[in-house]
CSV table of C-alpha atoms and ligand atoms in Angstrom, one decimal:
chain,number,residue,atom,x,y,z
A,514,UNK,CA,220.9,48.7,121.9
A,515,UNK,CA,219.5,48.5,125.5
A,516,UNK,CA,221.3,50.3,128.2
A,517,UNK,CA,222.6,47.1,129.8
A,518,UNK,CA,224.3,45.8,126.6
A,519,UNK,CA,225.8,49.3,126.1
A,520,UNK,CA,227.3,49.3,129.6
A,521,UNK,CA,228.6,45.7,129.2
A,522,UNK,CA,230.3,46.7,125.9
A,523,UNK,CA,231.9,49.8,127.4
A,524,UNK,CA,233.1,47.9,130.5
A,525,UNK,CA,234.5,45.2,128.3
A,526,UNK,CA,236.8,47.5,126.4
A,527,UNK,CA,240.6,47.1,126.9
A,528,UNK,CA,242.3,50.1,128.7
A,529,UNK,CA,245.4,50.2,126.4
A,530,UNK,CA,245.6,52.1,123.2
A,531,UNK,CA,245.2,51.5,120.3
A,532,UNK,CA,243.7,48.1,121.3
A,533,UNK,CA,240.8,50.0,122.9
A,534,UNK,CA,240.0,51.7,119.6
A,535,UNK,CA,240.2,48.5,117.6
A,536,UNK,CA,237.6,47.0,120.0
A,537,UNK,CA,235.2,49.9,119.4
A,538,UNK,CA,235.8,49.7,115.7
A,539,UNK,CA,234.6,46.0,115.9
A,540,UNK,CA,231.5,47.1,117.9
A,541,UNK,CA,230.7,49.8,115.4
A,542,UNK,CA,231.0,47.4,112.5
A,543,UNK,CA,228.0,45.5,113.9
A,544,UNK,CA,226.1,48.8,114.5
A,545,UNK,CA,226.7,49.9,110.9
A,546,UNK,CA,225.8,46.5,109.5
A,547,UNK,CA,222.5,46.4,111.4
A,548,UNK,CA,221.6,49.9,110.2
A,549,UNK,CA,222.5,48.9,106.6
A,550,UNK,CA,220.2,45.9,106.7
A,551,UNK,CA,217.3,47.9,108.2
A,552,UNK,CA,217.8,50.6,105.6
A,553,UNK,CA,218.5,48.2,102.7
A,554,UNK,CA,221.5,50.3,101.5
A,555,UNK,CA,225.1,51.1,102.2
A,556,UNK,CA,225.9,53.8,104.8
A,557,UNK,CA,228.0,56.7,103.5
A,558,UNK,CA,230.2,59.2,105.2
A,559,UNK,CA,231.8,62.5,104.1
A,560,UNK,CA,234.7,64.4,105.7
A,561,UNK,CA,235.2,68.1,104.9
A,562,UNK,CA,238.6,69.5,105.9
A,563,UNK,CA,239.4,73.1,106.5
A,564,UNK,CA,242.8,74.6,107.1
A,565,UNK,CA,246.4,73.3,106.9
A,566,UNK,CA,248.2,70.1,105.9
A,567,UNK,CA,248.1,69.0,109.5
A,568,UNK,CA,244.3,68.9,109.3
A,569,UNK,CA,244.4,67.2,105.9
A,570,UNK,CA,246.6,64.5,107.4
A,571,UNK,CA,244.3,64.1,110.4
A,572,UNK,CA,241.4,63.7,108.0
A,573,UNK,CA,243.3,60.7,106.4
A,574,UNK,CA,243.3,59.1,109.8
A,575,UNK,CA,239.6,59.9,110.3
A,576,UNK,CA,238.7,58.4,106.9
A,577,UNK,CA,240.8,55.3,107.8
A,578,UNK,CA,238.7,54.7,110.8
A,579,UNK,CA,235.4,55.4,109.0
A,580,UNK,CA,236.3,53.0,106.2
A,581,UNK,CA,237.4,50.3,108.7
A,582,UNK,CA,234.0,50.4,110.4
A,583,UNK,CA,232.2,50.0,107.1
A,584,UNK,CA,231.3,53.4,105.7
A,585,UNK,CA,231.7,54.2,102.1
A,586,UNK,CA,233.4,57.6,101.8
A,587,UNK,CA,231.7,60.2,99.5
A,588,UNK,CA,232.4,63.8,98.7
A,589,UNK,CA,228.8,64.9,99.1
A,590,UNK,CA,227.4,66.6,102.3
A,591,UNK,CA,224.3,64.4,101.9
A,592,UNK,CA,225.8,61.5,103.8
A,593,UNK,CA,224.8,59.5,106.9
A,594,UNK,CA,227.8,60.6,108.8
A,595,UNK,CA,229.1,64.1,108.1
A,596,UNK,CA,232.3,65.3,109.8
A,597,UNK,CA,233.9,68.7,109.6
A,598,UNK,CA,237.5,68.9,110.6
A,599,UNK,CA,237.8,72.6,111.4
A,600,UNK,CA,240.4,75.3,111.4
A,601,UNK,CA,240.4,78.5,113.5
A,602,UNK,CA,243.6,80.3,112.5
A,603,UNK,CA,241.5,83.1,111.0
A,604,UNK,CA,237.9,84.2,111.9
A,605,UNK,CA,236.8,83.5,108.3
A,606,UNK,CA,237.3,79.8,108.7
A,607,UNK,CA,234.9,79.8,111.7
A,608,UNK,CA,232.3,81.7,109.9
A,609,UNK,CA,232.4,79.2,107.0
A,610,UNK,CA,231.7,76.3,109.4
A,611,UNK,CA,228.7,78.1,111.0
A,612,UNK,CA,227.3,78.8,107.6
A,613,UNK,CA,227.6,75.2,106.5
A,614,UNK,CA,226.1,73.9,109.7
A,615,UNK,CA,222.9,75.9,108.9
A,616,UNK,CA,222.7,73.9,105.6
A,617,UNK,CA,223.4,70.6,107.4
A,618,UNK,CA,220.5,71.2,109.8
A,619,UNK,CA,218.1,71.2,106.9
A,620,UNK,CA,219.6,68.0,105.5
A,621,UNK,CA,219.3,66.3,108.9
A,622,UNK,CA,215.6,67.2,109.1
A,623,UNK,CA,215.2,65.1,105.9
A,624,UNK,CA,217.4,62.2,106.9
A,625,UNK,CA,216.9,61.4,110.6
A,626,UNK,CA,219.7,58.8,110.4
A,627,UNK,CA,222.2,61.5,109.7
A,628,UNK,CA,225.0,62.1,112.3
A,629,UNK,CA,226.9,65.3,112.4
A,630,UNK,CA,230.4,65.5,113.9
A,631,UNK,CA,232.8,68.4,114.4
A,632,UNK,CA,236.4,68.2,115.3
A,633,UNK,CA,239.7,70.1,114.9
A,634,UNK,CA,241.1,73.4,116.1
A,635,UNK,CA,237.9,75.4,116.3
A,636,UNK,CA,236.5,72.9,118.8
A,637,UNK,CA,239.3,73.7,121.3
A,638,UNK,CA,237.8,77.2,121.8
A,639,UNK,CA,235.5,77.7,124.7
A,640,UNK,CA,233.4,80.4,122.9
A,641,UNK,CA,232.8,77.9,120.1
A,642,UNK,CA,231.6,75.2,122.4
A,643,UNK,CA,229.3,77.6,124.2
A,644,UNK,CA,227.8,78.7,120.9
A,645,UNK,CA,227.3,75.1,119.8
A,646,UNK,CA,225.7,74.1,123.1
A,647,UNK,CA,223.3,77.0,122.7
A,648,UNK,CA,222.4,77.2,119.1
A,649,UNK,CA,223.5,74.0,117.3
A,650,UNK,CA,222.0,71.2,119.4
A,651,UNK,CA,221.5,69.0,116.3
A,652,UNK,CA,225.2,68.3,116.2
A,653,UNK,CA,225.8,64.7,117.5
A,654,UNK,CA,229.5,64.6,118.3
A,655,UNK,CA,232.2,67.2,119.1
A,656,UNK,CA,235.8,66.6,119.8
A,657,UNK,CA,239.1,68.5,119.5
A,658,UNK,CA,242.6,68.1,118.2
A,659,UNK,CA,244.1,65.9,121.0
A,660,UNK,CA,241.8,62.9,120.8
A,661,UNK,CA,241.2,62.2,117.1
A,662,UNK,CA,242.5,58.7,117.8
A,663,UNK,CA,239.4,58.2,119.9
A,664,UNK,CA,237.0,58.6,117.0
A,665,UNK,CA,235.6,55.0,117.2
A,666,UNK,CA,234.9,55.1,120.9
A,667,UNK,CA,233.2,58.5,120.6
A,668,UNK,CA,231.1,57.4,117.7
A,669,UNK,CA,230.0,54.4,119.6
A,670,UNK,CA,229.0,56.7,122.5
A,671,UNK,CA,227.2,59.1,120.1
A,672,UNK,CA,225.2,56.2,118.5
A,673,UNK,CA,223.9,55.4,122.0
A,674,UNK,CA,223.4,58.9,123.3
A,675,UNK,CA,220.3,61.1,123.0
A,676,UNK,CA,222.2,64.4,123.2
A,677,UNK,CA,225.4,65.8,121.8
A,678,UNK,CA,228.6,64.0,122.9
A,679,UNK,CA,231.4,66.5,123.8
A,680,UNK,CA,235.0,65.3,124.4
A,681,UNK,CA,237.4,68.2,124.4
A,682,UNK,CA,240.8,67.8,126.0
A,683,UNK,CA,242.8,70.9,127.1
A,684,UNK,CA,246.2,69.4,126.3
A,685,UNK,CA,247.8,66.0,126.2
A,686,UNK,CA,251.1,64.2,126.2
A,687,UNK,CA,249.6,61.1,124.6
A,688,UNK,CA,250.6,60.1,121.1
A,689,UNK,CA,248.7,57.0,119.9
A,690,UNK,CA,250.2,55.2,117.0
A,691,UNK,CA,249.2,52.5,114.6
A,692,UNK,CA,245.6,53.3,113.8
A,693,UNK,CA,244.1,52.8,110.3
A,694,UNK,CA,244.6,55.6,107.8
A,695,UNK,CA,243.6,56.0,104.2
A,696,UNK,CA,245.8,58.1,102.0
A,697,UNK,CA,244.4,60.5,99.5
A,698,UNK,CA,247.2,59.7,97.2
A,699,UNK,CA,248.8,56.2,97.1
A,700,UNK,CA,252.3,57.6,96.4
A,701,UNK,CA,252.6,60.6,98.8
A,702,UNK,CA,251.4,61.4,102.3
A,703,UNK,CA,252.1,63.5,105.3
A,704,UNK,CA,253.9,62.1,108.4
A,705,UNK,CA,253.6,63.9,111.7
A,706,UNK,CA,256.9,64.4,113.4
A,707,UNK,CA,255.7,66.7,116.2
A,708,UNK,CA,252.5,68.1,117.5
A,709,UNK,CA,251.7,71.5,119.1
A,710,UNK,CA,253.6,74.7,119.3
A,711,UNK,CA,255.4,76.6,122.1
A,712,UNK,CA,256.1,79.8,120.3
A,713,UNK,CA,253.1,81.9,121.2
A,714,UNK,CA,253.4,84.4,118.3
A,715,UNK,CA,251.1,87.1,119.6
A,716,UNK,CA,248.5,86.9,116.8
A,717,UNK,CA,248.3,83.1,116.7
A,718,UNK,CA,245.7,80.8,118.3
A,719,UNK,CA,247.6,77.6,117.4
A,720,UNK,CA,249.4,77.1,120.7
A,721,UNK,CA,246.1,77.4,122.5
A,722,UNK,CA,244.3,74.9,120.3
A,723,UNK,CA,247.1,72.5,119.5
A,724,UNK,CA,248.8,72.4,122.9
A,725,UNK,CA,252.4,72.2,123.9
A,726,UNK,CA,255.1,70.9,121.6
A,727,UNK,CA,255.7,67.2,121.7
A,728,UNK,CA,257.9,65.2,119.3
A,729,UNK,CA,257.4,61.6,118.1
A,730,UNK,CA,260.3,59.3,118.7
A,731,UNK,CA,262.6,59.1,115.7
A,732,UNK,CA,262.3,55.3,115.8
A,733,UNK,CA,258.5,55.5,115.4
A,734,UNK,CA,258.7,58.0,112.6
A,735,UNK,CA,261.3,55.9,110.7
A,736,UNK,CA,259.2,52.7,111.1
A,737,UNK,CA,256.1,54.5,109.8
A,738,UNK,CA,257.9,55.9,106.8
A,739,UNK,CA,259.5,52.4,106.0
A,740,UNK,CA,256.1,50.9,106.1
A,741,UNK,CA,254.6,53.6,103.9
A,742,UNK,CA,257.4,53.1,101.4
A,743,UNK,CA,256.7,49.4,101.3
A,744,UNK,CA,253.1,50.3,100.5
A,745,UNK,CA,254.1,52.5,97.5
A,746,UNK,CA,254.8,55.9,99.0
A,747,UNK,CA,257.7,57.8,97.3
A,748,UNK,CA,257.2,61.3,98.7
A,749,UNK,CA,256.6,62.3,102.3
A,750,UNK,CA,255.8,65.6,103.9
A,751,UNK,CA,257.1,65.8,107.4
A,752,UNK,CA,254.5,67.8,109.4
A,753,UNK,CA,254.9,70.0,112.5
A,754,UNK,CA,254.0,73.5,113.5
A,755,UNK,CA,257.7,74.2,114.0
A,756,UNK,CA,259.7,71.3,112.6
A,757,UNK,CA,263.0,73.1,113.4
A,758,UNK,CA,262.5,72.5,117.1
A,759,UNK,CA,261.9,68.8,116.6
A,760,UNK,CA,263.5,66.6,119.3
A,761,UNK,CA,263.6,69.2,122.1
A,762,UNK,CA,261.3,67.3,124.5
A,763,UNK,CA,262.7,63.8,123.7
A,764,UNK,CA,265.0,61.7,125.8
A,765,UNK,CA,267.0,60.8,122.7
A,766,UNK,CA,269.5,63.4,121.6
A,767,UNK,CA,268.3,64.3,118.1
A,768,UNK,CA,267.7,67.4,116.0
A,769,UNK,CA,265.5,68.0,113.0
A,770,UNK,CA,268.6,67.9,110.8
A,771,UNK,CA,269.6,64.6,112.4
A,772,UNK,CA,266.1,63.2,111.8
A,773,UNK,CA,266.3,64.2,108.1
A,774,UNK,CA,269.7,62.4,107.8
A,775,UNK,CA,268.1,59.2,109.1
A,776,UNK,CA,265.1,59.5,106.8
A,777,UNK,CA,267.4,60.0,103.8
A,778,UNK,CA,268.7,56.5,104.4
A,779,UNK,CA,265.3,54.9,103.8
A,780,UNK,CA,265.6,52.9,100.6
A,781,UNK,CA,262.8,53.4,98.1
A,782,UNK,CA,261.9,56.8,99.4
A,783,UNK,CA,262.5,59.4,96.7
A,784,UNK,CA,261.4,62.8,98.0
A,785,UNK,CA,261.2,64.5,101.4
A,786,UNK,CA,259.3,67.7,102.1
A,787,UNK,CA,258.6,69.4,105.4
A,788,UNK,CA,256.7,72.2,106.9
A,789,UNK,CA,256.6,74.6,108.7
A,790,UNK,CA,260.0,76.1,109.6
A,791,UNK,CA,260.3,78.9,112.1
A,792,UNK,CA,263.2,81.2,111.1
A,793,UNK,CA,264.4,81.6,114.7
A,794,UNK,CA,265.2,77.9,115.0
A,795,UNK,CA,266.6,77.1,111.5
A,796,UNK,CA,270.1,75.7,112.1
A,797,UNK,CA,273.2,75.8,110.0
A,798,UNK,CA,273.2,72.0,110.4
A,799,UNK,CA,269.8,71.9,108.6
A,800,UNK,CA,271.1,74.2,105.7
A,801,UNK,CA,274.1,71.8,105.4
A,802,UNK,CA,272.0,68.7,105.4
A,803,UNK,CA,269.6,70.2,102.8
A,804,UNK,CA,272.4,71.1,100.5
A,805,UNK,CA,273.9,67.6,100.6
A,806,UNK,CA,270.7,65.6,100.4
A,807,UNK,CA,269.5,63.9,97.3
A,808,UNK,CA,266.0,63.5,98.5
A,809,UNK,CA,265.0,66.7,100.3
A,810,UNK,CA,263.1,68.8,97.9
A,811,UNK,CA,264.4,72.1,96.6
A,812,UNK,CA,261.9,74.1,98.5
A,813,UNK,CA,261.7,75.8,101.9
A,814,UNK,CA,258.6,77.4,103.4
A,815,UNK,CA,259.9,80.1,105.7
A,816,UNK,CA,257.2,82.3,107.1
A,817,UNK,CA,258.4,85.9,107.5
A,818,UNK,CA,255.0,87.4,108.6
A,819,UNK,CA,256.4,91.0,108.4
A,820,UNK,CA,259.4,92.9,107.2
A,821,UNK,CA,259.4,95.4,110.0
A,822,UNK,CA,261.5,94.6,113.0
A,823,UNK,CA,259.2,96.6,115.1
A,824,UNK,CA,256.2,94.6,114.1
A,825,UNK,CA,258.1,91.4,114.4
A,826,UNK,CA,258.9,92.2,118.0
A,827,UNK,CA,255.3,92.9,118.7
A,828,UNK,CA,254.4,89.6,117.0
A,829,UNK,CA,256.9,87.9,119.3
A,830,UNK,CA,258.7,86.3,116.4
A,831,UNK,CA,262.1,86.6,117.9
A,832,UNK,CA,264.1,87.6,114.8
A,833,UNK,CA,264.7,90.9,113.1
A,834,UNK,CA,264.4,91.9,109.4
A,835,UNK,CA,268.2,91.8,109.1
A,836,UNK,CA,268.4,88.5,110.9
A,837,UNK,CA,265.9,87.0,108.5
A,838,UNK,CA,267.7,88.4,105.5
A,839,UNK,CA,271.0,87.0,106.7
A,840,UNK,CA,269.4,83.6,107.1
A,841,UNK,CA,268.1,83.7,103.6
A,842,UNK,CA,271.5,84.6,102.3
A,843,UNK,CA,273.0,81.6,104.1
A,844,UNK,CA,270.4,79.3,102.7
A,845,UNK,CA,270.8,80.7,99.1
A,846,UNK,CA,274.6,80.5,99.3
A,847,UNK,CA,274.4,76.8,100.0
A,848,UNK,CA,271.4,76.1,97.9
A,849,UNK,CA,271.4,78.7,95.1
A,850,UNK,CA,268.3,77.5,93.2
A,851,UNK,CA,266.1,76.8,96.2
A,852,UNK,CA,262.5,77.8,96.0
A,853,UNK,CA,261.5,80.0,99.0
A,854,UNK,CA,257.9,80.5,100.0
A,855,UNK,CA,256.5,82.4,102.9
A,856,UNK,CA,253.5,83.6,104.9
A,857,UNK,CA,252.8,87.3,105.4
A,858,UNK,CA,250.3,89.0,107.6
A,859,UNK,CA,249.1,92.5,106.6
A,860,UNK,CA,247.4,94.9,109.1
A,861,UNK,CA,248.8,93.6,112.4
A,862,UNK,CA,247.8,96.1,115.1
A,863,UNK,CA,250.0,99.2,115.0
A,864,UNK,CA,251.3,98.5,111.5
A,865,UNK,CA,252.2,101.9,109.9
A,866,UNK,CA,252.8,102.7,106.3
A,867,UNK,CA,256.6,102.6,107.0
A,868,UNK,CA,256.2,99.1,108.6
A,869,UNK,CA,254.3,98.0,105.6
A,870,UNK,CA,257.0,99.3,103.2
A,871,UNK,CA,259.5,97.2,105.1
A,872,UNK,CA,257.4,94.2,104.3
A,873,UNK,CA,257.3,95.2,100.6
A,874,UNK,CA,261.0,95.6,100.7
A,875,UNK,CA,261.8,92.2,102.2
A,876,UNK,CA,259.6,90.6,99.6
A,877,UNK,CA,261.5,92.3,96.9
A,878,UNK,CA,264.9,91.4,98.4
A,879,UNK,CA,264.1,87.8,99.0
A,880,UNK,CA,262.2,87.2,95.8
A,881,UNK,CA,259.9,84.5,97.1
A,882,UNK,CA,258.7,81.9,94.6
A,883,UNK,CA,255.3,82.3,96.2
A,884,UNK,CA,253.8,83.9,99.3
A,885,UNK,CA,250.6,83.3,101.2
A,886,UNK,CA,249.3,86.7,102.2
A,887,UNK,CA,246.8,87.1,105.0
A,888,UNK,CA,244.8,89.9,106.4
A,889,UNK,CA,245.3,90.0,110.2
A,890,UNK,CA,242.4,88.4,111.9
A,891,UNK,CA,241.8,89.2,115.6
A,892,UNK,CA,241.7,85.9,117.6
A,893,UNK,CA,240.1,86.1,121.0
A,894,UNK,CA,242.5,85.0,123.7
A,895,UNK,CA,245.7,85.9,121.9
A,896,UNK,CA,247.8,88.9,123.2
A,897,UNK,CA,247.4,90.9,120.0
A,898,UNK,CA,243.6,90.9,120.2
A,899,UNK,CA,243.9,93.4,123.0
A,900,UNK,CA,246.6,95.6,121.3
A,901,UNK,CA,245.7,99.2,120.6
A,902,UNK,CA,245.8,100.7,117.1
A,903,UNK,CA,244.0,98.0,115.1
A,904,UNK,CA,244.4,99.1,111.5
A,905,UNK,CA,241.3,100.3,109.7
A,906,UNK,CA,239.9,97.9,107.1
A,907,UNK,CA,240.2,100.1,104.1
A,908,UNK,CA,243.9,100.7,104.8
A,909,UNK,CA,244.5,97.0,105.3
A,910,UNK,CA,242.7,96.2,102.1
A,911,UNK,CA,244.8,98.7,100.1
A,912,UNK,CA,248.1,97.3,101.6
A,913,UNK,CA,247.0,93.8,100.9
A,914,UNK,CA,246.3,94.6,97.2
A,915,UNK,CA,249.6,96.3,96.8
A,916,UNK,CA,251.5,93.5,98.4
A,917,UNK,CA,249.7,90.8,96.3
A,918,UNK,CA,250.6,92.6,93.1
A,919,UNK,CA,254.3,92.6,94.1
A,920,UNK,CA,254.2,89.0,95.3
A,921,UNK,CA,252.6,87.9,92.0
A,922,UNK,CA,255.0,89.7,89.8
A,923,UNK,CA,257.9,88.2,91.5
A,924,UNK,CA,256.4,84.7,91.5
A,925,UNK,CA,255.8,84.9,87.7
A,926,UNK,CA,259.4,86.0,87.2
A,927,UNK,CA,260.7,83.2,89.4
A,928,UNK,CA,258.5,80.5,87.8
A,929,UNK,CA,259.8,81.4,84.4
A,930,UNK,CA,263.3,80.6,85.3
A,931,UNK,CA,263.1,76.9,84.7
A,932,UNK,CA,261.6,77.2,81.2
A,933,UNK,CA,263.5,75.1,78.7
A,934,UNK,CA,265.1,72.9,81.4
A,935,UNK,CA,264.6,69.2,82.0
A,936,UNK,CA,263.4,68.4,85.6
A,937,UNK,CA,262.3,65.4,87.6
A,938,UNK,CA,258.6,65.3,88.0
A,939,UNK,CA,256.4,63.2,90.3
A,940,UNK,CA,253.2,62.4,88.3
A,941,UNK,CA,250.2,63.0,90.5
A,942,UNK,CA,247.0,62.7,88.5
A,943,UNK,CA,245.2,62.8,85.1
A,944,UNK,CA,244.7,66.4,84.2
A,945,UNK,CA,241.4,67.8,85.2
A,946,UNK,CA,240.6,69.4,81.9
A,947,UNK,CA,242.2,67.1,79.3
A,948,UNK,CA,242.5,63.3,80.0
A,949,UNK,CA,245.3,62.9,77.5
A,950,UNK,CA,247.5,65.0,79.9
A,951,UNK,CA,248.9,64.2,83.3
A,952,UNK,CA,249.8,66.6,86.0
A,953,UNK,CA,253.0,66.3,88.1
A,954,UNK,CA,255.0,68.3,90.6
A,955,UNK,CA,258.6,69.5,90.4
A,956,UNK,CA,260.9,69.3,93.4
A,957,UNK,CA,260.3,73.1,93.9
A,958,UNK,CA,256.5,72.4,94.2
A,959,UNK,CA,255.4,73.9,90.8
A,960,UNK,CA,253.0,71.9,88.6
A,961,UNK,CA,253.6,70.8,85.1
A,962,UNK,CA,251.1,69.3,82.6
A,963,UNK,CA,252.3,66.9,79.8
A,964,UNK,CA,251.1,64.1,77.6
A,965,UNK,CA,250.9,60.8,79.5
A,966,UNK,CA,248.5,58.2,80.9
A,967,UNK,CA,247.5,56.8,84.2
A,968,UNK,CA,250.3,54.3,84.4
A,969,UNK,CA,252.6,57.1,85.1
A,970,UNK,CA,250.8,58.1,88.3
A,971,UNK,CA,253.2,57.8,91.3
A,972,UNK,CA,256.3,57.6,89.1
A,973,UNK,CA,259.1,60.1,88.9
A,974,UNK,CA,259.9,61.0,85.2
A,975,UNK,CA,262.0,63.5,83.3
A,976,UNK,CA,260.1,66.3,81.8
A,977,UNK,CA,261.2,69.1,79.5
A,978,UNK,CA,259.5,72.3,80.6
A,979,UNK,CA,258.5,73.8,77.3
A,980,UNK,CA,256.3,76.7,78.3
A,981,UNK,CA,255.7,78.6,81.5
A,982,UNK,CA,252.1,79.7,81.9
A,983,UNK,CA,252.5,81.9,85.0
A,984,UNK,CA,252.3,79.5,87.9
A,985,UNK,CA,252.6,76.2,86.0
A,986,UNK,CA,254.3,74.7,82.9
A,987,UNK,CA,253.4,72.7,79.8
A,988,UNK,CA,256.1,70.2,79.1
A,989,UNK,CA,256.9,66.9,77.4
A,990,UNK,CA,258.3,63.7,78.9
A,991,UNK,CA,261.8,62.8,77.9
A,992,UNK,CA,262.7,59.1,77.7
A,993,UNK,CA,266.1,58.6,79.1
B,2361,LIG,N1,245.6,86.5,111.3
B,2361,LIG,C1,246.0,86.3,110.1
B,2361,LIG,N2,246.9,85.4,109.7
B,2361,LIG,C2,247.3,84.5,110.7
B,2361,LIG,N3,248.1,83.4,110.6
B,2361,LIG,C3,248.2,82.9,111.9
B,2361,LIG,N4,247.4,83.6,112.7
B,2361,LIG,C4,246.8,84.6,112.0
B,2361,LIG,C5,246.0,85.7,112.3
B,2361,LIG,N5,245.5,85.8,113.6
B,2361,LIG,C6,248.8,83.1,109.4
B,2361,LIG,C7,250.4,83.1,109.6
B,2361,LIG,C8,250.8,81.7,109.7
B,2361,LIG,C9,249.7,81.0,108.8
B,2361,LIG,C10,249.6,79.6,108.9
B,2361,LIG,O1,248.5,81.7,109.1
B,2361,LIG,O2,250.9,83.8,108.5
B,2361,LIG,O3,252.1,81.5,109.2
B,2362,LIG,FE1,251.4,80.1,115.3
B,2362,LIG,FE2,253.8,81.1,115.6
B,2362,LIG,FE3,253.3,78.6,116.4
B,2362,LIG,FE4,253.4,79.2,113.8
B,2362,LIG,S1,255.1,79.3,115.3
B,2362,LIG,S2,251.8,77.9,114.9
B,2362,LIG,S3,252.5,81.3,113.8
B,2362,LIG,S4,252.5,80.4,117.3
């Protein structure tokens, strides 16, 4: 495209969103079609997602836009457009991306049509951008967490640029709705209810890369879910870094529990999940709503991070060990068979053996159904990165192994508890190893495999859990 046509197209774009993005999608359709006829084949794109459910959901939006403009989506990295949606919660995630970029460079040398794009949390860090500018110039497009909705416009720019296009926003109050999205599963999906985090736990980089908390209007959330349900969705996962503070920045007077009550009313919706809950903001009202609800799943992810009040204070978590245990008691009193899961960090700066034993103790007291255990990772720019007394690697590794053993023993015991019972199961897919079996999920999030065929996918059926195999079951469908 000559420079003049490019400028005319850009100047002709509407200002309002999402109309502006639909305009660029139309332009890109032409670009893609032209390329396809020159090459004599379809153009393909691949999206690799790192990190949490929020990223997974962002990738559904990215794939929606890529499909809309004409790409076929493939799993393979050998695509014409390769995008990495990155995570930076722990250093490992960053290292993985740099490693994979080395591989992509070689692929790009063989396929000059290839475009490489990077987005997500890692791109919100200055050190990363500096490194990319210096050593990864073959990347075509880089954007962050706040402007994913702008993908079409940025791709259009990248197609017409002869150097990397960077578009990183520090923060935003903008929430752009109603862009295309392609769900990984037809029957379940995530729904953002809020973005960002204001908690500034001292180890965590999320508030710096995802910006300040902002909630979506309840009306927009309800409309989105209603339209998803019309389209075949029966289970939704409400997403936010701290769903319990939903509504705080809105003009309307609404809490997370209030939002759940409204969502419960949506006819045709069968299951509601949500994550993540910060213990300091979990209200009695929420516990009450969960216990009354017919749709909210019997599962609560409640990150504890540490069992030592001392460490919790240094982490800026704003609860104590005792406070957390009281909360768990309240939750279990109202919802006795609830499945509780958690996140735990081992080796936070200054963690002593006594502190660690407090963590072991809280794990034993709560009896989590499962726990994600992480080795503390120092994140530049967070307060904890400059704390004294970083714990030596060998000690951290030893604690990590000891904790994992306890966590796994408890999980196995908890999983066993439903053996012999009949439970509602949402069928998700044909079993990977045996195509006469299907795999489904219980309300408490555990998996069960049983005889069935593809017609069951997306349906909720009754299954007798015959045998517990550690972290999953074998069962049989019961016709009611
Ligand atoms: N090091 C290790 N784990 C971390 N998490 C967040 N930041 C760090 C870090 N710097 C963990 C927390 C959080 C989960 C999503 O990731 O346990 O709950
Ligand atoms: Fe990070 Fe804490 Fe916010 Fe969770 S609540 S995203 S751990 S700062």
